[in-house]
Amino acid sequence: MARRAPTEPRKFASQERSRATVDALVEATARILVKEGFDKASTNRIAEVAGVSVGSLYQYFPGKEALVAAVDERHKQQVMQTVRGELAGILDQPVEQGVRKIVALAVKAHRVDPKLHRVLAEQIPRVGKLEALGTFNRENYTLFRTYLESRQHELRVDDLDLASFVCVTTIEALTHNAVLHHPKMLSGDMMEALIDEAARLVTGYLKR
Amino acid sequence: MARRAPTEPRKFASQERSRATVDALVEATARILVKEGFDKASTNRIAEVAGVSVGSLYQYFPGKEALVAAVDERHKQQVMQTVRGELAGILDQPVEQGVRKIVALAVKAHRVDPKLHRVLAEQIPRVGKLEALGTFNRENYTLFRTYLESRQHELRVDDLDLASFVCVTTIEALTHNAVLHHPKMLSGDMMEALIDEAARLVTGYLKR
Amino acid sequence: MARRAPTEPRKFASQERSRATVDALVEATARILVKEGFDKASTNRIAEVAGVSVGSLYQYFPGKEALVAAVDERHKQQVMQTVRGELAGILDQPVEQGVRKIVALAVKAHRVDPKLHRVLAEQIPRVGKLEALGTFNRENYTLFRTYLESRQHELRVDDLDLASFVCVTTIEALTHNAVLHHPKMLSGDMMEALIDEAARLVTGYLKR
Amino acid sequence: MARRAPTEPRKFASQERSRATVDALVEATARILVKEGFDKASTNRIAEVAGVSVGSLYQYFPGKEALVAAVDERHKQQVMQTVRGELAGILDQPVEQGVRKIVALAVKAHRVDPKLHRVLAEQIPRVGKLEALGTFNRENYTLFRTYLESRQHELRVDDLDLASFVCVTTIEALTHNAVLHHPKMLSGDMMEALIDEAARLVTGYLKR
DNA sequence: GATGAATGAGCGTTCATTCAT
DNA sequence: GATGAATGAACGCTCATTCAT
C-alpha cells in the first residue's frame, strides 16, 4: 500500500519545515521569557517573534502552557546533557572528591542559561499543566542515588532515599540560591569557598 | 449601639473602620489565593469577597500587587511570631541541641498555613513589585547569624556570613521541600527522621 | 441600618444608567441583526454600535447568546402586546368571526418587525442557550386553547390540546410563510384572500 | 487488484475517484452535522473525517457553504425519492383518501433522517449561498398542485396556486412540528390521531 | 470616603482559505 | 490532482483601573 517515492522527499521536506517551525516557536518563547518575562509571553507575541502565524503556533502546541513546558523541557535537557557527561567520570570517585565535583557540576548546571532558569523558577505559576513543572527533579535524584549506592561502603547512612533527598535538595538549593540571588558569590575565590562549604556540608553528612 | 460620647474622636472610629477594611481586603485576598489560586484573585473578586467596593480597594491599596504583598507580609509576620518566640529559648543552647530545635522550628514554621505558603511560593510571579517577594529571608538569616555568634566557640567555621547562608538555605530548602512536595515525610516517624538528618547535616558542618 | 438619602438619588441614577446601557445593547443587537445579519453581530460590534464598551456588555450579559435571547424576548413581548390587547375583544365572538380575526391578528403580529422576525427565525442557530428559542410558542398556544374552551359548544373537536396544536401551528405557518416568503400575498386583495382561506381552513376543521 | 485492461479509460477511474471523494466529503459533512452540530463542522474537520486533505475539499467545493448545500440537496433527494414513488399511486385517488395518504407520506418523509433534518432546519443560518436553502419547497408545491388539478372536479377552490400554498404549508408545518418538537405525537395512536386531524383539516378545506 | 458602572487594551483561540511542494 | 503547513483576521471574553456620582 505504501507509495514509493524517491527517498520520500515530500514527507522529509515537510518534516523539516514543521520541525523548523516548532523550534522557532520554542526559541521565541524562551527569548521572550528571558527578555520580557512570563507576562509578556502571549501567544500572539510568541508567534510574531518566531516569525510564524498564531495559527501555526496552535498547529503544534495546544496552548501557551505547552510552549512554556517545552521551553522548560528543552532547558532541562540542555542542563542534563552537561550533567550526564561529566557525571560519568565521577561515579567511581570516593565521596570526598566525588561530592565536591558534584557540587561544582551543580554550579555549572545552574550557569547553562541562568536567566532562563530564573524566569522558569520564579515567574511561571505552577498551575494547570504547569503544576508539576518545577517539582523535585527526579533524574538528579536517581543519578545521585546511583552514586550513593556505588559508594555505600564509605557511608554512614543506610536510608539512601532519604539521604538522596537531603543531599540533592541541599546542593540544588545552595547552588540555585547562590547563582540566582548572590551572583557575587560565584565570582573569584568566593565560588571556590562556597563549593568547599557545600561539599564539606554534604560529605560530613554522608561519610562514615 | 447608642452614639458614643463626643469624647471619642470621630477620627478614631474612622481609623478603626479603615483598619477593618484593610484587614478584610487582605483576608479576602488570602482566602481566594488559597481556595481558588492566584489566577482567580482579581481585584473585583477580592473586593466582593471582602464586602467592599473596588473603589475602596484602590483607596487602600495601589493595586493588585500591593494586596498580594500584604498577604505575604502578614503570612511572614505570623510565621516569625512563632519563630521569634521559640527562638529565644534556643539562643543559649549548645549547637547540638540548638540546631535540632531550629530545624524542628523551621518545620513548625512551614506548617503555620501551608496552603497559603504553597500558593505564595508557587503561583505568585516574581515580577514588578513582587520581584523581591521570595528572596532570601533576611530576618531568618540575621537571627541565625546571631545564634552562631553566641556559639562561635563551638564552631569550626569562621566566616559566619557564609555559614549562615549555607545553613539557612539548607534548612529552609529541606523543610520547604518536605512540607510541600513530600507531605508523607512530615507525619509520624518520618518527620523525626528528617529532622534528625537535617540537624546532623548542619551540626556536622558547624561543629568543631 | 438603612442610610437615609434624599429620595434615594444615587441608586436611582445608577439604576437609570444601567437600564440605559442594557437597552442600548439590546437595541444595538437588534439593529445589527436586521441590517447585517447574525454573523456580523459580534460582541465587539454590538458594544460599538451601542456606544458602550465590551466590558459593559459583559457586565450585563453573560455572552452573545444572552443578547440575542434578549432581543428575541423583547420582540416577543412587542408582538404579544399587540396580540393580547386585540385578543380580548375576540374571546366572546363565535368561531366563524373569531377565527378570522385571529388569523388577521396573526398577520398583524408578523408585521410588527418582519425583518427582525425573519432573522430571528432563519439565522439564529438553535444551539446552546438558544436551543429553545424558536420552539413552539407556548403563550399563543395557551391563549388559543382558552378561546377554544369558551367556544367548545360550537366545536366538533374534543381534544382541545390536539386541536390547539393543529390550529396554532397552521395559522403560524401560513402567516409566517406569507409574510416572510411571499410578501406579494400580503398586499391588496391577496391578503384578504389569504386570510379568508386560512380562516376557512381552520373554521371548517373546528366547527360542528 | 490486477491492473485493468487498457480498454478501461483512465478518465473513468479518475471520474470514479472524484466521485468517491465528493461523496466522502458530503457524507462526512452530514455525519458531523448530525453528531456534533453545525458549529463543529469546520472544513478541516470535514476533510479529516472524509479522509481527504483540506486542499482536496477545495478542489471539489468552493467553500463550506457549498458542502452544507450539497448535504441539504442530498437529503432532499432522498426524501423526494420516497415521496415521488409513493405519490404515483395516490394521484388518481379521491381527495378524501388521497390527502390522508399525502399527510401520512409527509410524516414518512420527515422520518427519513430526522436528526439531519433537524440540524438542517435549526442550525444552518440562512445566509449567503444558504439563504434559499429553507425556502418553500417548490417540488412539493408542484406535485401537490398537479394532484389538485387532476381532482379539480371534487374541489370547492378555484385558485389552485393559493390552495396549494395553503395545503403544502399546512401539511409541512404540522408534520415538521410534530416530528421535531412533539416526538411523542409520532408514536402509536397519537400519530394516527394527528394524521387524521391534519387530513380532515385539509380535506374539509378542499372538498366541495 | 465609598460606590460600582464603565472602560478598553489585550488575551487565548479558531477556522475558512491559500499555495508551495 | 493531492497534500497539509501556513495564514491572519476576527472572535468571545477578562480584568486592572478610573471617576462621576
Tab-separated table of N, CA, C and O in Angstrom, chain A residues 39 118 122-127 135-136 156-157 162-163 165-166 169-170 173-174 177-178 181-182 185 193-194 197-198 200-202 204-206, chain B residues 39 122-127 131 135-136 156-157 162-163 165-166 169-170 173-174 177-178 181-182 185 193-194 197-198 200-202 204-206:
chain	number	residue	atom	x	y	z
A	39	ASP	N	4.813	37.334	31.755
A	39	ASP	CA	3.619	38.144	31.475
A	39	ASP	C	3.530	38.560	30.020
A	39	ASP	O	2.443	38.657	29.461
A	118	ARG	N	16.113	31.271	35.926
A	118	ARG	CA	15.479	32.119	36.930
A	118	ARG	C	14.022	32.398	36.594
A	118	ARG	O	13.137	32.306	37.442
A	122	GLU	N	10.968	31.409	38.871
A	122	GLU	CA	10.315	32.461	39.653
A	122	GLU	C	9.063	33.062	39.046
A	122	GLU	O	8.294	33.723	39.731
A	123	GLN	N	8.882	32.888	37.749
A	123	GLN	CA	7.745	33.590	37.157
A	123	GLN	C	6.641	32.676	36.646
A	123	GLN	O	5.552	33.143	36.350
A	124	ILE	N	6.959	31.408	36.500
A	124	ILE	CA	5.922	30.518	35.953
A	124	ILE	C	5.029	30.012	37.077
A	124	ILE	O	5.486	29.339	37.994
A	125	PRO	N	3.745	30.350	37.006
A	125	PRO	CA	2.816	29.893	38.035
A	125	PRO	C	2.593	28.390	37.910
A	125	PRO	O	2.272	27.891	36.835
A	126	ARG	N	2.788	27.687	38.994
A	126	ARG	CA	2.590	26.226	38.967
A	126	ARG	C	1.110	25.918	39.025
A	126	ARG	O	0.570	25.557	40.079
A	127	VAL	N	0.485	26.029	37.892
A	127	VAL	CA	-0.966	25.914	37.810
A	127	VAL	C	-1.302	25.185	36.525
A	127	VAL	O	-0.566	25.270	35.552
A	135	THR	N	8.648	20.723	40.051
A	135	THR	CA	8.762	19.759	41.141
A	135	THR	C	10.146	19.119	41.184
A	135	THR	O	10.910	19.174	40.238
A	136	PHE	N	10.386	18.544	42.312
A	136	PHE	CA	11.608	17.804	42.567
A	136	PHE	C	12.141	17.098	41.316
A	136	PHE	O	11.446	16.336	40.675
A	156	ARG	N	27.851	6.410	56.178
A	156	ARG	CA	27.281	6.114	57.477
A	156	ARG	C	25.760	6.041	57.396
A	156	ARG	O	25.107	5.649	58.356
A	157	VAL	N	25.208	6.466	56.300
A	157	VAL	CA	23.740	6.462	56.154
A	157	VAL	C	23.269	5.134	55.570
A	157	VAL	O	23.969	4.524	54.767
A	162	LEU	N	16.297	8.645	51.638
A	162	LEU	CA	16.311	9.826	52.492
A	162	LEU	C	17.584	10.635	52.277
A	162	LEU	O	17.544	11.860	52.107
A	163	ALA	N	18.702	9.949	52.234
A	163	ALA	CA	19.978	10.650	52.053
A	163	ALA	C	20.018	11.382	50.716
A	163	ALA	O	20.496	12.511	50.616
A	165	PHE	N	17.441	12.496	49.030
A	165	PHE	CA	16.568	13.657	49.161
A	165	PHE	C	17.306	14.791	49.846
A	165	PHE	O	17.313	15.938	49.360
A	166	VAL	N	17.952	14.491	50.952
A	166	VAL	CA	18.649	15.526	51.717
A	166	VAL	C	19.759	16.160	50.882
A	166	VAL	O	19.853	17.390	50.775
A	169	THR	N	18.459	18.002	47.518
A	169	THR	CA	17.768	19.241	47.888
A	169	THR	C	18.767	20.300	48.342
A	169	THR	O	18.703	21.464	47.932
A	170	THR	N	19.696	19.883	49.154
A	170	THR	CA	20.674	20.824	49.688
A	170	THR	C	21.561	21.422	48.592
A	170	THR	O	21.724	22.638	48.496
A	173	ALA	N	19.549	23.686	46.331
A	173	ALA	CA	19.168	24.956	46.957
A	173	ALA	C	20.362	25.885	47.068
A	173	ALA	O	20.271	27.086	46.761
A	174	LEU	N	21.488	25.353	47.493
A	174	LEU	CA	22.665	26.206	47.668
A	174	LEU	C	23.151	26.778	46.345
A	174	LEU	O	23.431	27.975	46.241
A	177	ASN	N	20.396	29.230	44.871
A	177	ASN	CA	20.372	30.476	45.620
A	177	ASN	C	21.611	31.317	45.345
A	177	ASN	O	21.513	32.533	45.164
A	178	ALA	N	22.753	30.659	45.307
A	178	ALA	CA	23.992	31.386	45.070
A	178	ALA	C	24.014	31.988	43.672
A	178	ALA	O	24.291	33.178	43.486
A	181	HIS	N	20.650	34.510	43.356
A	181	HIS	CA	20.423	35.634	44.251
A	181	HIS	C	21.672	36.219	44.865
A	181	HIS	O	21.631	37.267	45.467
A	182	HIS	N	22.772	35.544	44.695
A	182	HIS	CA	24.016	36.091	45.231
A	182	HIS	C	25.126	35.902	44.206
A	182	HIS	O	26.130	35.243	44.493
A	185	MET	N	28.803	35.780	44.854
A	185	MET	CA	29.405	34.583	45.434
A	185	MET	C	30.074	33.698	44.384
A	185	MET	O	30.940	32.902	44.707
A	193	ALA	N	35.075	28.972	47.651
A	193	ALA	CA	34.704	28.892	49.066
A	193	ALA	C	33.333	28.238	49.216
A	193	ALA	O	33.133	27.338	50.032
A	194	LEU	N	32.409	28.706	48.424
A	194	LEU	CA	31.051	28.164	48.521
A	194	LEU	C	31.034	26.672	48.193
A	194	LEU	O	30.412	25.881	48.904
A	197	GLU	N	32.424	24.770	51.051
A	197	GLU	CA	31.493	24.668	52.161
A	197	GLU	C	30.414	23.633	51.878
A	197	GLU	O	30.122	22.771	52.700
A	198	ALA	N	29.820	23.761	50.702
A	198	ALA	CA	28.726	22.848	50.360
A	198	ALA	C	29.221	21.409	50.335
A	198	ALA	O	28.565	20.499	50.844
A	200	ARG	N	31.778	20.174	51.929
A	200	ARG	CA	32.057	19.734	53.289
A	200	ARG	C	30.761	19.392	54.020
A	200	ARG	O	30.652	18.377	54.715
A	201	LEU	N	29.767	20.248	53.834
A	201	LEU	CA	28.452	20.025	54.446
A	201	LEU	C	27.944	18.629	54.110
A	201	LEU	O	27.587	17.838	54.982
A	202	VAL	N	27.948	18.330	52.829
A	202	VAL	CA	27.356	17.082	52.360
A	202	VAL	C	28.247	15.880	52.697
A	202	VAL	O	27.762	14.843	53.143
A	204	GLY	N	30.443	15.562	55.099
A	204	GLY	CA	30.371	15.297	56.532
A	204	GLY	C	29.132	14.506	56.904
A	204	GLY	O	29.166	13.634	57.776
A	205	TYR	N	28.073	14.838	56.215
A	205	TYR	CA	26.802	14.163	56.486
A	205	TYR	C	26.824	12.710	56.026
A	205	TYR	O	26.287	11.810	56.684
A	206	LEU	N	27.497	12.483	54.905
A	206	LEU	CA	27.447	11.153	54.293
A	206	LEU	C	28.481	10.189	54.854
A	206	LEU	O	28.187	9.015	55.079
B	39	ASP	N	-4.702	33.039	39.933
B	39	ASP	CA	-5.418	33.406	38.706
B	39	ASP	C	-6.788	33.994	38.981
B	39	ASP	O	-7.251	34.888	38.268
B	122	GLU	N	4.451	29.156	44.902
B	122	GLU	CA	4.370	28.526	43.574
B	122	GLU	C	3.565	29.266	42.530
B	122	GLU	O	3.667	28.985	41.343
B	123	GLN	N	2.707	30.155	42.968
B	123	GLN	CA	1.830	30.760	41.970
B	123	GLN	C	2.048	32.243	41.753
B	123	GLN	O	1.553	32.801	40.786
B	124	ILE	N	2.751	32.857	42.677
B	124	ILE	CA	2.946	34.301	42.512
B	124	ILE	C	4.168	34.579	41.648
B	124	ILE	O	5.292	34.205	41.990
B	125	PRO	N	3.976	35.220	40.520
B	125	PRO	CA	5.097	35.545	39.632
B	125	PRO	C	5.970	36.627	40.267
B	125	PRO	O	5.479	37.692	40.614
B	126	ARG	N	7.227	36.333	40.415
B	126	ARG	CA	8.158	37.315	40.993
B	126	ARG	C	8.482	38.380	39.972
B	126	ARG	O	9.538	38.370	39.347
B	127	VAL	N	7.571	39.322	39.840
B	127	VAL	CA	7.659	40.314	38.784
B	127	VAL	C	7.187	41.639	39.350
B	127	VAL	O	6.350	41.668	40.240
B	131	GLU	N	8.797	41.286	42.826
B	131	GLU	CA	10.042	40.630	42.459
B	131	GLU	C	10.831	40.167	43.683
B	131	GLU	O	11.374	39.064	43.694
B	135	THR	N	12.577	36.410	47.838
B	135	THR	CA	14.020	36.455	48.045
B	135	THR	C	14.415	35.942	49.438
B	135	THR	O	13.609	35.796	50.323
B	136	PHE	N	15.658	35.701	49.533
B	136	PHE	CA	16.285	35.260	50.772
B	136	PHE	C	15.711	35.993	51.978
B	136	PHE	O	15.672	37.213	52.021
B	156	ARG	N	33.621	25.353	63.986
B	156	ARG	CA	34.846	25.235	63.203
B	156	ARG	C	34.886	26.276	62.073
B	156	ARG	O	35.876	26.426	61.394
B	157	VAL	N	33.748	26.924	61.830
B	157	VAL	CA	33.677	27.899	60.726
B	157	VAL	C	34.036	29.281	61.235
B	157	VAL	O	33.764	29.635	62.377
B	162	LEU	N	28.947	33.427	55.516
B	162	LEU	CA	28.873	32.286	54.623
B	162	LEU	C	28.182	31.106	55.301
B	162	LEU	O	27.288	30.465	54.719
B	163	ALA	N	28.549	30.838	56.525
B	163	ALA	CA	27.951	29.706	57.246
B	163	ALA	C	26.437	29.909	57.405
B	163	ALA	O	25.647	28.967	57.257
B	165	PHE	N	24.482	31.678	55.499
B	165	PHE	CA	23.877	31.457	54.179
B	165	PHE	C	23.689	29.971	53.927
B	165	PHE	O	22.609	29.512	53.540
B	166	VAL	N	24.735	29.209	54.179
B	166	VAL	CA	24.681	27.774	53.927
B	166	VAL	C	23.603	27.116	54.793
B	166	VAL	O	22.752	26.372	54.299
B	169	THR	N	19.849	28.476	54.120
B	169	THR	CA	19.389	27.968	52.827
B	169	THR	C	19.061	26.483	52.916
B	169	THR	O	18.010	26.028	52.441
B	170	THR	N	19.925	25.746	53.524
B	170	THR	CA	19.739	24.300	53.620
B	170	THR	C	18.493	23.945	54.425
B	170	THR	O	17.653	23.147	53.991
B	173	ALA	N	15.337	24.961	52.570
B	173	ALA	CA	15.048	24.114	51.406
B	173	ALA	C	14.528	22.745	51.833
B	173	ALA	O	13.545	22.237	51.271
B	174	LEU	N	15.170	22.151	52.822
B	174	LEU	CA	14.756	20.815	53.252
B	174	LEU	C	13.345	20.824	53.828
B	174	LEU	O	12.516	19.981	53.480
B	177	ASN	N	10.748	21.795	50.981
B	177	ASN	CA	10.573	20.684	50.057
B	177	ASN	C	9.794	19.542	50.697
B	177	ASN	O	8.916	18.940	50.066
B	178	ALA	N	10.130	19.252	51.930
B	178	ALA	CA	9.447	18.162	52.615
B	178	ALA	C	7.968	18.492	52.815
B	178	ALA	O	7.087	17.682	52.501
B	181	HIS	N	6.332	19.051	48.985
B	181	HIS	CA	6.348	18.026	47.954
B	181	HIS	C	6.431	16.609	48.478
B	181	HIS	O	6.288	15.669	47.717
B	182	HIS	N	6.688	16.481	49.751
B	182	HIS	CA	6.729	15.131	50.321
B	182	HIS	C	5.995	15.120	51.646
B	182	HIS	O	6.587	14.792	52.672
B	185	MET	N	6.468	12.665	54.426
B	185	MET	CA	7.652	12.751	55.280
B	185	MET	C	7.366	13.438	56.608
B	185	MET	O	8.088	13.268	57.570
B	193	ALA	N	12.759	11.470	61.633
B	193	ALA	CA	13.915	11.044	60.845
B	193	ALA	C	14.467	12.208	60.029
B	193	ALA	O	15.682	12.475	60.008
B	194	LEU	N	13.581	12.912	59.369
B	194	LEU	CA	14.027	14.030	58.540
B	194	LEU	C	14.700	15.100	59.400
B	194	LEU	O	15.761	15.623	59.040
B	197	GLU	N	18.119	13.959	60.383
B	197	GLU	CA	19.070	14.050	59.281
B	197	GLU	C	19.520	15.485	59.057
B	197	GLU	O	20.700	15.772	58.938
B	198	ALA	N	18.530	16.371	58.961
B	198	ALA	CA	18.843	17.777	58.689
B	198	ALA	C	19.709	18.344	59.804
B	198	ALA	O	20.692	19.064	59.554
B	200	ARG	N	21.675	16.703	61.829
B	200	ARG	CA	23.006	16.124	61.748
B	200	ARG	C	23.825	16.764	60.627
B	200	ARG	O	24.999	17.097	60.799
B	201	LEU	N	23.168	16.946	59.503
B	201	LEU	CA	23.811	17.602	58.357
B	201	LEU	C	24.421	18.928	58.789
B	201	LEU	O	25.608	19.191	58.575
B	202	VAL	N	23.597	19.757	59.394
B	202	VAL	CA	24.028	21.113	59.734
B	202	VAL	C	25.019	21.108	60.902
B	202	VAL	O	26.040	21.818	60.874
B	204	GLY	N	27.049	18.745	61.885
B	204	GLY	CA	28.338	18.226	61.437
B	204	GLY	C	29.136	19.282	60.695
B	204	GLY	O	30.370	19.357	60.812
B	205	TYR	N	28.439	20.114	59.983
B	205	TYR	CA	29.095	21.173	59.207
B	205	TYR	C	29.641	22.268	60.123
B	205	TYR	O	30.718	22.807	59.901
B	206	LEU	N	28.873	22.554	61.173
B	206	LEU	CA	29.217	23.696	62.017
B	206	LEU	C	30.230	23.360	63.100
B	206	LEU	O	31.162	24.135	63.360
